[in-house]
Short mmCIF file of C-alpha atoms and ligand atoms in Angstrom, two decimals:
data_model
loop_
_atom_site.label_atom_id
_atom_site.label_comp_id
_atom_site.label_asym_id
_atom_site.label_seq_id
_atom_site.Cartn_x
_atom_site.Cartn_y
_atom_site.Cartn_z
CA MET A 1463 0.00 0.00 0.00
CA SER A 1464 1.39 3.40 -0.96
CA HIS A 1465 1.76 6.18 1.60
CA ILE A 1466 2.28 9.93 1.47
CA ILE A 1467 5.07 11.06 3.80
CA ILE A 1468 5.13 14.66 5.02
CA ARG A 1469 7.72 16.33 7.25
CA GLY A 1470 5.94 19.37 8.62
CA GLY A 1471 7.08 22.85 9.55
CA ARG A 1472 7.91 24.45 6.22
CA ARG A 1473 6.41 27.71 4.98
CA LEU A 1474 4.94 27.41 1.47
CA GLU A 1475 5.51 29.76 -1.43
CA GLY A 1476 4.69 29.65 -5.12
CA ALA A 1477 2.01 29.37 -7.78
CA LEU A 1478 -0.28 26.52 -8.86
CA THR A 1479 -2.68 26.01 -11.74
CA VAL A 1480 -5.89 24.44 -10.47
CA GLN A 1481 -7.00 21.12 -11.99
CA GLY A 1482 -10.31 20.60 -13.77
CA ALA A 1483 -13.28 20.03 -11.48
CA LYS A 1484 -14.01 16.41 -10.50
CA ASN A 1485 -17.62 17.24 -9.65
CA SER A 1486 -18.14 18.87 -13.02
CA VAL A 1487 -16.42 16.34 -15.27
CA LEU A 1488 -18.20 13.31 -13.76
CA PRO A 1489 -21.73 14.39 -14.81
CA ILE A 1490 -20.31 15.70 -18.11
CA LEU A 1491 -18.80 12.27 -18.83
CA ALA A 1492 -22.24 10.76 -18.29
CA ALA A 1493 -23.72 13.45 -20.58
CA THR A 1494 -21.41 12.47 -23.45
CA ILE A 1495 -23.59 9.42 -24.15
CA LEU A 1496 -26.49 11.69 -25.10
CA HIS A 1497 -24.74 12.31 -28.45
CA PRO A 1498 -23.86 9.44 -30.81
CA GLY A 1499 -20.68 11.19 -31.83
CA GLN A 1500 -17.50 12.76 -30.52
CA THR A 1501 -16.83 14.96 -27.51
CA VAL A 1502 -13.50 16.56 -26.59
CA LEU A 1503 -13.10 17.50 -22.90
CA GLN A 1504 -10.17 19.86 -22.48
CA GLY A 1505 -8.63 20.29 -19.03
CA CYS A 1506 -10.05 16.93 -17.95
CA PRO A 1507 -8.42 16.02 -14.61
CA HIS A 1508 -6.48 12.74 -14.32
CA LEU A 1509 -8.32 11.24 -11.33
CA SER A 1510 -9.27 7.71 -10.35
CA ASP A 1511 -12.95 8.73 -10.41
CA VAL A 1512 -12.47 9.86 -14.03
CA GLU A 1513 -10.80 6.54 -14.87
CA ALA A 1514 -13.77 4.74 -13.27
CA SER A 1515 -16.14 6.74 -15.47
CA ILE A 1516 -14.04 5.89 -18.53
CA ARG A 1517 -14.36 2.19 -17.65
CA ILE A 1518 -18.13 2.61 -17.51
CA LEU A 1519 -18.20 4.40 -20.87
CA ARG A 1520 -16.12 1.64 -22.45
CA HIS A 1521 -18.35 -1.02 -20.88
CA LEU A 1522 -21.33 0.71 -22.51
CA GLY A 1523 -19.56 0.39 -25.86
CA CYS A 1524 -18.26 3.96 -26.13
CA LYS A 1525 -14.69 4.80 -27.05
CA ALA A 1526 -12.56 7.02 -24.80
CA ARG A 1527 -8.93 8.01 -25.11
CA TRP A 1528 -6.58 10.60 -23.66
CA GLU A 1529 -4.97 13.12 -25.98
CA GLY A 1530 -2.64 14.96 -23.60
CA GLU A 1531 -4.79 16.94 -21.17
CA ALA A 1532 -7.90 16.29 -23.26
CA LEU A 1533 -10.19 13.29 -23.05
CA VAL A 1534 -11.87 12.32 -26.34
CA VAL A 1535 -15.10 10.33 -26.05
CA ASP A 1536 -17.01 8.78 -28.96
CA ALA A 1537 -20.44 7.52 -27.90
CA GLY A 1538 -21.48 6.59 -31.43
CA SER A 1539 -20.71 2.95 -30.78
CA MET A 1540 -22.70 2.72 -27.53
CA SER A 1541 -24.25 -0.75 -27.45
CA ARG A 1542 -25.12 -1.58 -23.82
CA ARG A 1543 -27.45 -0.14 -21.22
CA ASP A 1544 -26.20 -1.83 -18.06
CA ILE A 1545 -23.54 -0.93 -15.49
CA PRO A 1546 -22.22 -4.03 -13.72
CA ASP A 1547 -21.89 -4.21 -9.97
CA HIS A 1548 -18.11 -4.03 -9.84
CA LEU A 1549 -18.12 -0.76 -11.80
CA MET A 1550 -20.91 0.72 -9.65
CA ARG A 1551 -18.98 -0.19 -6.51
CA GLU A 1552 -15.90 1.68 -7.74
CA MET A 1553 -17.75 4.98 -7.67
CA ARG A 1554 -21.14 5.48 -6.06
CA SER A 1555 -21.79 8.66 -8.07
CA SER A 1556 -22.06 6.39 -11.14
CA VAL A 1557 -25.81 6.72 -10.57
CA ILE A 1558 -25.42 9.92 -12.61
CA PHE A 1559 -25.29 7.67 -15.71
CA LEU A 1560 -28.88 6.54 -15.13
CA GLY A 1561 -30.62 9.58 -16.60
CA ALA A 1562 -28.29 9.73 -19.59
CA ILE A 1563 -28.66 6.02 -20.46
CA LEU A 1564 -32.45 6.33 -20.22
CA ALA A 1565 -32.38 9.40 -22.47
CA ARG A 1566 -30.25 7.65 -25.08
CA LEU A 1567 -31.63 4.08 -25.03
CA GLY A 1568 -34.92 4.17 -23.11
CA ARG A 1569 -33.72 1.36 -20.85
CA ALA A 1570 -31.06 1.12 -18.14
CA GLU A 1571 -29.88 -1.33 -15.52
CA MET A 1572 -27.39 -0.87 -12.70
CA SER A 1573 -26.80 -2.04 -9.19
CA TYR A 1574 -28.14 0.10 -6.40
CA PRO A 1575 -25.33 2.41 -5.33
CA GLY A 1576 -24.43 1.60 -1.78
CA GLY A 1577 -23.74 4.11 0.97
CA CYS A 1578 -20.28 5.53 1.26
CA GLU A 1579 -17.88 6.90 3.85
CA LEU A 1580 -20.14 9.91 4.33
CA GLY A 1581 -23.04 7.86 5.54
CA PRO A 1582 -26.11 6.56 3.71
CA ARG A 1583 -26.26 8.20 0.31
CA PRO A 1584 -29.90 7.72 -0.72
CA ILE A 1585 -31.02 8.31 -4.28
CA ASP A 1586 -34.74 8.60 -3.57
CA LEU A 1587 -34.91 12.08 -5.10
CA HIS A 1588 -33.29 10.81 -8.30
CA LEU A 1589 -35.77 7.93 -8.61
CA THR A 1590 -38.86 9.98 -7.72
CA ALA A 1591 -38.00 12.61 -10.34
CA LEU A 1592 -37.23 10.04 -13.05
CA ARG A 1593 -40.56 8.32 -12.36
CA GLN A 1594 -42.26 11.72 -12.75
CA LEU A 1595 -40.71 11.94 -16.22
CA GLY A 1596 -42.31 8.60 -17.05
CA ALA A 1597 -39.54 6.14 -16.23
CA GLU A 1598 -40.53 2.79 -14.72
CA LEU A 1599 -37.94 1.84 -12.11
CA ARG A 1600 -37.91 -1.51 -10.33
CA GLU A 1601 -35.48 -2.35 -7.54
CA GLU A 1602 -34.85 -6.09 -7.44
CA GLY A 1603 -32.13 -7.72 -5.39
CA GLY A 1604 -29.88 -4.73 -5.32
CA ARG A 1605 -30.36 -4.04 -9.03
CA LEU A 1606 -32.24 -1.12 -10.55
CA ARG A 1607 -34.10 -2.08 -13.75
CA CYS A 1608 -35.44 0.95 -15.62
CA THR A 1609 -37.50 1.47 -18.74
CA ALA A 1610 -38.49 4.83 -20.19
CA GLN A 1611 -39.58 4.31 -23.74
CA ARG A 1612 -41.35 7.65 -23.86
CA MET A 1613 -40.40 10.20 -21.23
CA ALA A 1614 -42.50 13.37 -21.19
CA GLY A 1615 -41.21 16.69 -19.88
CA ARG A 1616 -43.04 18.23 -16.92
CA GLU A 1617 -42.56 20.38 -13.81
CA ILE A 1618 -40.46 18.68 -11.13
CA ALA A 1619 -39.84 20.06 -7.64
CA LEU A 1620 -36.92 18.62 -5.68
CA SER A 1621 -37.55 18.46 -1.92
CA ILE A 1622 -33.87 19.35 -1.34
CA PRO A 1623 -31.50 20.97 -3.83
CA SER A 1624 -29.60 17.73 -4.45
CA VAL A 1625 -26.64 18.17 -6.82
CA GLY A 1626 -26.79 14.65 -8.21
CA ALA A 1627 -30.55 14.55 -8.53
CA THR A 1628 -30.55 17.90 -10.36
CA GLU A 1629 -27.94 16.60 -12.79
CA ASN A 1630 -29.68 13.25 -13.32
CA VAL A 1631 -32.98 14.94 -14.08
CA ILE A 1632 -31.38 17.39 -16.50
CA LEU A 1633 -29.78 14.51 -18.41
CA ALA A 1634 -32.96 12.41 -18.47
CA ALA A 1635 -35.01 15.47 -19.52
CA CYS A 1636 -32.75 15.87 -22.57
CA GLY A 1637 -34.38 12.65 -23.81
CA ALA A 1638 -37.96 13.57 -22.90
CA GLU A 1639 -40.63 14.98 -25.24
CA GLY A 1640 -41.35 18.61 -24.43
CA GLU A 1641 -40.04 20.88 -21.70
CA THR A 1642 -39.01 19.98 -18.17
CA THR A 1643 -38.78 22.62 -15.44
CA ILE A 1644 -36.86 21.72 -12.29
CA PHE A 1645 -37.76 23.72 -9.18
CA ASN A 1646 -35.46 23.87 -6.14
CA ALA A 1647 -32.58 22.78 -8.37
CA ALA A 1648 -29.09 22.77 -6.88
CA ARG A 1649 -27.19 25.97 -7.75
CA GLU A 1650 -23.63 24.61 -7.60
CA PRO A 1651 -21.31 26.02 -10.32
CA GLU A 1652 -20.74 22.48 -11.60
CA ILE A 1653 -24.34 22.43 -12.82
CA ALA A 1654 -23.75 25.58 -14.83
CA ASP A 1655 -20.70 23.86 -16.33
CA LEU A 1656 -22.85 20.84 -17.23
CA GLN A 1657 -25.35 23.22 -18.89
CA ALA A 1658 -22.54 24.87 -20.87
CA PHE A 1659 -21.41 21.45 -22.09
CA LEU A 1660 -24.95 20.36 -23.00
CA ARG A 1661 -25.50 23.59 -24.93
CA ALA A 1662 -22.24 23.06 -26.82
CA MET A 1663 -23.63 19.64 -27.76
CA GLY A 1664 -26.88 21.18 -29.05
CA CYS A 1665 -29.16 20.53 -26.08
CA GLN A 1666 -31.45 23.31 -24.87
CA VAL A 1667 -30.89 23.89 -21.16
CA ARG A 1668 -31.21 27.19 -19.32
CA GLY A 1669 -31.28 28.50 -15.76
CA ALA A 1670 -28.44 26.44 -14.30
CA GLY A 1671 -26.92 28.28 -11.35
CA SER A 1672 -30.39 29.38 -10.28
CA SER A 1673 -33.02 27.32 -8.46
CA THR A 1674 -35.08 26.86 -11.63
CA VAL A 1675 -33.63 24.94 -14.58
CA CYS A 1676 -35.50 24.36 -17.86
CA VAL A 1677 -34.73 21.65 -20.41
CA ALA A 1678 -36.27 21.34 -23.87
CA GLY A 1679 -35.93 17.66 -24.72
CA ARG A 1680 -34.97 15.67 -27.80
CA ARG A 1681 -32.89 18.29 -29.54
CA PRO A 1682 -30.46 17.24 -32.33
CA THR A 1683 -26.97 16.91 -30.94
CA ARG A 1684 -23.58 17.56 -32.47
CA ASP A 1685 -19.89 16.95 -31.75
CA ALA A 1686 -18.69 19.29 -29.02
CA VAL A 1687 -15.49 20.62 -27.44
CA HIS A 1688 -15.66 21.79 -23.83
CA THR A 1689 -13.12 23.00 -21.27
CA VAL A 1690 -13.89 21.64 -17.80
CA MET A 1691 -14.26 24.37 -15.17
CA PRO A 1692 -11.59 24.66 -12.46
CA ASP A 1693 -12.02 22.64 -9.28
CA ARG A 1694 -13.10 25.03 -6.53
CA ILE A 1695 -12.59 22.39 -3.82
CA ALA A 1696 -9.05 21.59 -4.95
CA ALA A 1697 -8.44 25.35 -4.91
CA ALA A 1698 -9.89 25.58 -1.39
CA THR A 1699 -7.62 22.74 -0.31
CA TYR A 1700 -4.44 24.48 -1.45
CA LEU A 1701 -5.54 27.78 0.07
CA ALA A 1702 -6.15 25.99 3.39
CA ALA A 1703 -2.71 24.36 3.17
CA VAL A 1704 -0.85 27.65 2.74
CA ALA A 1705 -3.07 29.39 5.29
CA ALA A 1706 -2.07 26.76 7.83
CA ALA A 1707 1.63 26.49 6.96
CA GLY A 1708 2.22 30.20 6.44
CA GLY A 1709 3.57 31.75 3.25
CA GLN A 1710 2.04 32.84 -0.03
CA VAL A 1711 0.33 31.10 -2.92
CA GLU A 1712 -1.04 32.35 -6.23
CA LEU A 1713 -3.66 30.03 -7.78
CA HIS A 1714 -4.26 30.28 -11.52
CA ARG A 1715 -7.31 29.06 -13.47
CA VAL A 1716 -9.68 29.57 -10.57
CA ASN A 1717 -13.01 31.34 -10.31
CA TYR A 1718 -12.71 33.69 -7.34
CA ARG A 1719 -16.50 33.99 -6.99
CA HIS A 1720 -16.86 30.23 -6.49
CA LEU A 1721 -14.62 30.47 -3.43
CA SER A 1722 -16.21 33.44 -1.69
CA THR A 1723 -17.37 31.63 1.47
CA VAL A 1724 -14.05 29.79 1.78
CA THR A 1725 -11.94 32.93 1.33
CA ALA A 1726 -14.21 34.77 3.78
CA ALA A 1727 -13.55 32.09 6.42
CA LEU A 1728 -9.78 32.16 5.79
CA HIS A 1729 -9.77 35.96 5.90
CA GLY A 1730 -11.64 35.81 9.20
CA ALA A 1731 -8.94 33.47 10.50
CA GLY A 1732 -6.26 36.03 9.68
CA CYS A 1733 -5.20 35.52 6.03
CA GLN A 1734 -4.79 38.24 3.42
CA ILE A 1735 -6.57 37.25 0.21
CA THR A 1736 -6.92 39.05 -3.11
CA GLY A 1737 -8.65 37.80 -6.21
CA GLY A 1738 -8.95 38.79 -9.83
CA GLU A 1739 -9.88 37.32 -13.19
CA GLY A 1740 -8.86 33.67 -12.98
CA ARG A 1741 -6.53 34.07 -9.99
CA VAL A 1742 -6.47 34.12 -6.20
CA VAL A 1743 -3.53 35.15 -3.99
CA LEU A 1744 -3.38 34.17 -0.30
CA ARG A 1745 -0.81 35.31 2.25
CA SER A 1746 -0.63 33.94 5.79
CA ASP A 1747 1.69 34.20 8.78
CA GLY A 1748 0.68 30.67 9.74
CA ALA A 1749 -0.74 31.74 13.09
CA LEU A 1750 -4.47 31.49 12.42
CA ARG A 1751 -7.21 32.48 14.78
CA SER A 1752 -10.82 31.33 15.04
CA ALA A 1753 -12.96 31.43 11.90
CA GLY A 1754 -16.04 31.81 14.12
CA THR A 1755 -18.89 29.45 13.23
CA VAL A 1756 -18.76 27.65 9.88
CA ARG A 1757 -22.08 26.23 8.69
CA THR A 1758 -22.01 24.06 5.56
CA ALA A 1759 -24.87 24.67 3.15
CA PRO A 1760 -25.87 24.19 -0.48
CA TYR A 1761 -24.16 26.65 -2.84
CA PRO A 1762 -23.65 29.57 -2.48
CA GLY A 1763 -23.22 28.61 1.18
CA PHE A 1764 -19.99 27.21 2.63
CA PRO A 1765 -19.21 23.98 0.71
CA THR A 1766 -19.38 20.77 2.72
CA ASP A 1767 -16.44 19.51 0.65
CA ALA A 1768 -14.20 22.23 2.13
CA GLN A 1769 -15.18 21.55 5.76
CA ALA A 1770 -12.45 19.02 6.51
CA VAL A 1771 -9.57 20.99 4.99
CA LEU A 1772 -10.58 24.22 6.70
CA MET A 1773 -10.83 22.32 9.98
CA ALA A 1774 -7.28 21.02 9.49
CA ALA A 1775 -5.97 24.51 8.78
CA LEU A 1776 -7.36 25.73 12.14
CA LEU A 1777 -5.97 22.93 14.32
CA ARG A 1778 -2.78 24.77 15.30
CA GLY A 1779 -3.64 28.33 16.21
CA GLN A 1780 -5.57 30.53 18.60
CA GLY A 1781 -9.19 30.27 19.57
CA ALA A 1782 -12.01 27.89 18.78
CA THR A 1783 -14.04 27.41 15.60
CA VAL A 1784 -17.47 25.77 15.55
CA PHE A 1785 -18.35 23.68 12.49
CA VAL A 1786 -21.95 22.73 11.74
CA GLU A 1787 -22.19 20.05 9.00
CA ASN A 1788 -25.65 20.43 7.51
CA ILE A 1789 -25.29 18.37 4.33
CA PHE A 1790 -24.04 14.89 5.25
CA GLU A 1791 -24.75 12.80 8.32
CA ASN A 1792 -21.31 11.40 8.84
CA ARG A 1793 -18.73 13.85 7.62
CA TYR A 1794 -16.42 14.02 10.63
CA ARG A 1795 -14.64 10.68 10.12
CA HIS A 1796 -11.36 12.57 9.70
CA VAL A 1797 -11.62 13.90 13.29
CA ASP A 1798 -10.26 10.76 14.98
CA GLU A 1799 -7.25 10.74 12.66
CA LEU A 1800 -6.57 14.43 13.30
CA CYS A 1801 -6.82 13.83 17.07
CA ARG A 1802 -4.07 11.20 16.72
CA MET A 1803 -1.88 14.15 15.69
CA GLY A 1804 -2.74 16.09 18.83
CA ALA A 1805 -5.73 18.07 17.59
CA ASP A 1806 -8.34 19.26 20.08
CA ILE A 1807 -11.71 18.56 18.44
CA SER A 1808 -14.97 17.60 20.10
CA VAL A 1809 -17.91 16.31 18.04
CA ALA A 1810 -21.59 16.09 18.97
CA ASP A 1811 -23.82 14.98 16.10
CA ARG A 1812 -23.46 17.58 13.34
CA VAL A 1813 -21.37 20.01 15.42
CA ALA A 1814 -17.57 19.91 15.75
CA VAL A 1815 -15.69 22.36 17.96
CA VAL A 1816 -12.03 22.82 17.02
CA THR A 1817 -9.79 24.47 19.63
CA GLY A 1818 -6.40 25.57 18.37
CA VAL A 1819 -3.38 23.94 20.05
CA PRO A 1820 0.23 25.17 20.07
CA ARG A 1821 1.62 22.06 18.38
CA LEU A 1822 0.58 19.07 16.30
CA TYR A 1823 2.64 15.88 16.11
CA GLY A 1824 3.40 13.78 13.07
CA ALA A 1825 1.77 10.36 13.22
CA ASP A 1826 0.77 7.32 11.17
CA VAL A 1827 -2.76 8.11 9.95
CA ARG A 1828 -5.17 6.84 7.33
CA ALA A 1829 -7.42 8.68 4.91
CA THR A 1830 -11.04 7.92 5.75
CA ASP A 1831 -12.55 9.51 2.62
CA LEU A 1832 -11.59 11.93 -0.13
CA ARG A 1833 -11.76 15.25 1.71
CA GLY A 1834 -10.84 13.73 5.06
CA GLY A 1835 -7.66 12.51 3.39
CA ALA A 1836 -6.97 16.01 2.07
CA ALA A 1837 -7.36 17.29 5.63
CA LEU A 1838 -4.56 14.93 6.73
CA LEU A 1839 -2.30 16.46 4.07
CA VAL A 1840 -2.96 19.92 5.51
CA ALA A 1841 -2.42 18.73 9.09
CA GLY A 1842 0.83 16.97 8.14
CA LEU A 1843 2.20 20.24 6.77
CA ILE A 1844 1.90 21.89 10.21
CA ALA A 1845 2.80 18.94 12.44
CA ASP A 1846 6.19 18.55 14.11
CA GLY A 1847 7.96 15.54 12.68
CA THR A 1848 6.78 13.04 10.11
CA THR A 1849 3.22 12.19 9.14
CA ARG A 1850 2.63 9.00 7.16
CA ILE A 1851 -0.76 8.85 5.41
CA GLY A 1852 -2.19 5.48 4.33
CA ASP A 1853 -5.28 4.60 2.25
CA ILE A 1854 -4.33 7.39 -0.11
CA HIS A 1855 -6.53 5.91 -2.84
CA HIS A 1856 -9.27 8.02 -1.28
CA ILE A 1857 -7.25 11.17 -2.00
CA GLN A 1858 -6.39 10.07 -5.54
CA ARG A 1859 -10.12 10.01 -6.38
CA GLY A 1860 -10.25 13.80 -6.38
CA TYR A 1861 -6.73 15.26 -6.53
CA GLU A 1862 -4.51 14.82 -9.57
CA ASP A 1863 -1.15 14.96 -7.82
CA PRO A 1864 -1.12 16.62 -4.38
CA VAL A 1865 2.46 15.48 -3.75
CA ARG A 1866 3.64 17.25 -6.91
CA ASP A 1867 1.60 20.37 -6.13
CA LEU A 1868 2.58 20.74 -2.47
CA ALA A 1869 6.23 19.96 -3.24
CA ALA A 1870 6.12 22.72 -5.86
CA LEU A 1871 5.21 25.08 -3.04
CA GLY A 1872 8.17 23.90 -0.97
CA ALA A 1873 6.61 21.21 1.21
CA ASP A 1874 8.75 18.28 2.33
CA ILE A 1875 6.42 15.62 0.94
CA ALA A 1876 6.89 12.38 -0.99
CA LEU A 1877 4.99 9.36 -2.24
CA GLU A 1878 6.25 6.13 -0.71
CA GLU A 1879 5.50 3.16 -2.94
CA PRO A 1880 5.33 -0.33 -1.38
CA PRO A 1881 8.45 -2.48 -1.92
CA PRO A 1882 8.17 -4.73 -5.00
CA ALA A 1883 6.72 -8.10 -4.05
CA ALA A 1884 9.53 -10.57 -3.31
CA HIS A 1885 9.79 -13.09 -6.17
CA GLN A 1886 8.93 -16.59 -5.02
C1 EPZ B 361 -22.33 15.97 -4.83
O1 EPZ B 361 -22.72 14.77 -4.20
C2 EPZ B 361 -20.81 15.94 -4.84
N1 EPZ B 361 -20.35 14.79 -5.61
C3 EPZ B 361 -20.29 15.84 -3.40
O2 EPZ B 361 -18.85 15.90 -3.47
C4 EPZ B 361 -20.80 17.05 -2.62
O3 EPZ B 361 -20.38 16.94 -1.28
C5 EPZ B 361 -22.34 17.10 -2.69
O4 EPZ B 361 -22.77 17.11 -4.07
C6 EPZ B 361 -22.90 18.34 -2.00
O5 EPZ B 361 -22.38 19.48 -2.61
C7 EPZ B 361 -20.33 14.89 -6.96
O6 EPZ B 361 -20.73 15.88 -7.54
C8 EPZ B 361 -19.80 13.69 -7.70
P1 EPZ B 361 -26.39 15.72 -2.92
P2 EPZ B 361 -24.29 14.31 -4.23
O7 EPZ B 361 -27.28 14.86 -3.73
O8 EPZ B 361 -24.89 14.65 -5.53
C9 EPZ B 361 -29.13 13.81 0.43
C10 EPZ B 361 -16.67 15.26 -2.94
O9 EPZ B 361 -16.03 15.22 -1.87
N2 EPZ B 361 -29.85 13.14 -0.68
O10 EPZ B 361 -26.43 17.19 -3.14
O11 EPZ B 361 -24.35 12.90 -3.78
C11 EPZ B 361 -27.73 13.25 0.59
O12 EPZ B 361 -27.74 12.09 1.38
C12 EPZ B 361 -18.10 14.77 -2.99
O13 EPZ B 361 -16.21 15.72 -4.03
C13 EPZ B 361 -31.01 12.45 -0.41
O14 EPZ B 361 -31.45 12.35 0.74
O15 EPZ B 361 -24.87 15.25 -3.09
C14 EPZ B 361 -27.00 14.39 1.26
O16 EPZ B 361 -27.24 14.34 2.65
C15 EPZ B 361 -18.58 14.24 -1.65
N3 EPZ B 361 -31.66 11.82 -1.44
C16 EPZ B 361 -27.68 15.63 0.68
O17 EPZ B 361 -28.92 15.18 0.11
C17 EPZ B 361 -31.22 11.89 -2.73
O18 EPZ B 361 -31.86 11.31 -3.63
C18 EPZ B 361 -26.89 16.32 -0.43
O19 EPZ B 361 -26.62 15.35 -1.39
C19 EPZ B 361 -30.04 12.61 -2.98
C20 EPZ B 361 -29.37 13.23 -1.95
#
C-alpha cells in the first residue's frame, strides 16, 4: 500500500494552476452518451474517479482516449445499457449515468449504489423525479431495472436541492418529449458547467446556477469541445494548506466567486486574500485564529467539501471554531485521525468544535474519505515531525497529484511506494 510522507514545519511559497473540477467532469462524462458522436473534454483532470467513469463508458460500448490533457469520447458505438456491480462499486456517483442512459436508449440497468464513507447516500430524489418523467424503475435484489420508452417533460420540484438529482434529471429530460422545469434545483457552479457542455452539444438547457432549470428535450446533438471548469474544492484545499503552513500562494485558473465563502472564512482566520480574473492570492503568517462558526450549506453557502480541509488549517492556532455540518450525516470521520496528531476537536452529532493547540505531532494516519484525506495532508504540513498517510486511494479520487503540487510550493512531501513483491 502506498503512503504519502510529510515532514511538517515548512512555509509554502509559489504558484499553482488548479485542476479541472471532478464534480463537473463526472456528470459531463455521463452526458457524453447523449450524443452518438465525438466529444473533446479539455482540461479533464487525471483522477481515479475519471478513470472509473471511462471504464463505464467503455463497458457501454463507447470509445474514450486521452490526448494529452484532453479526453476524447465517442459515444457513437454505444451498445449496452447496463452498469455491472463491480463498476458501480468503484464509484457510487455512477448513478449519474442513469438519466443519460435512459435518455439515449430508453432502458437502463445498474446495481443500487451503496452508501459511502459519508453515511447513507440515498437516491430517492433521483428515482422519484425520473418516475415523474415517465420512467418505470424496479429495484430487485440490489439491481435497478429501468424502462423509459417515452419520457414526457413536466414540472419537477426537488424536496432538497440535491446536486446529483438535479444533474440526473437534466440529463434524463434531454431525452424527454417537451419541456421539463426543475424547481429547487441545486445551484452549484458544476451544474452551470454541465449546462454549458450540453448547450455546446446542441441541447437546450437554461437557468443552471439558479433554483429553476428548464430543459427542452430531444434536440439534435452535435460533436462538441468543452473545457472543464476549475475545481473550486481543490483550490480551497491548497488555500487551506498555505493558510495553515504560512507563506504565499497564487492560484491560476480559478473562479474567485466560487470560493467566496471559503476565502471569507480564511480571511476571518487572519489571512490576506486578493482575487482577480482567474486568480487568487493568499498570504498567511501561519498563526491562524478562530474562523467563528462555519455552517455548511448548499451553494452559495460554505461547501461541505471544504469543511475538513478548513478544519485542518485551524488545528494549530488561537481560539475555537465551531463547524456545523448540515449536508451529510457522517462527515467528521477525519476527526479521529486528526486527534491522533494532537488536535483538540470535540464532536456532537453535526457540530464539531475545534480548539487551536500550540503544536501538532506527526503520526501514522489513514485517509477515511476523499476530503478527510486532504485534511490529513494539511495537518501533516503543520505537524512537528513526520506524518505518514495510508489509504491514499481516497485522495487520488479527487486530486490529480497533491504530492507534486505541495512539493512545488516547498513542502517536504513524498509518495512512498510499497516495496516490489519478493519473487517466489
Ligand atoms: C455531490 O454529491 C458531490 N459529488 C459531493 O462531493 C458534494 O459533497 C455534494 O454534491 C454536496 O455538494 C459529486 O458531484 C460527484 P447531494 P451528491 O445529492 O450529488 C441527500 C466530494 O467530496 N440526498 O447534493 O451525492 C444526501 O444524502 C463529494 O467531491 C437524499 O437524501 O450530493 C446528502 O445528505 C462528496 N436523497 C444531501 O442530500 C437523494 O436522492 C446532499 O446530497 C439525494 C441526496
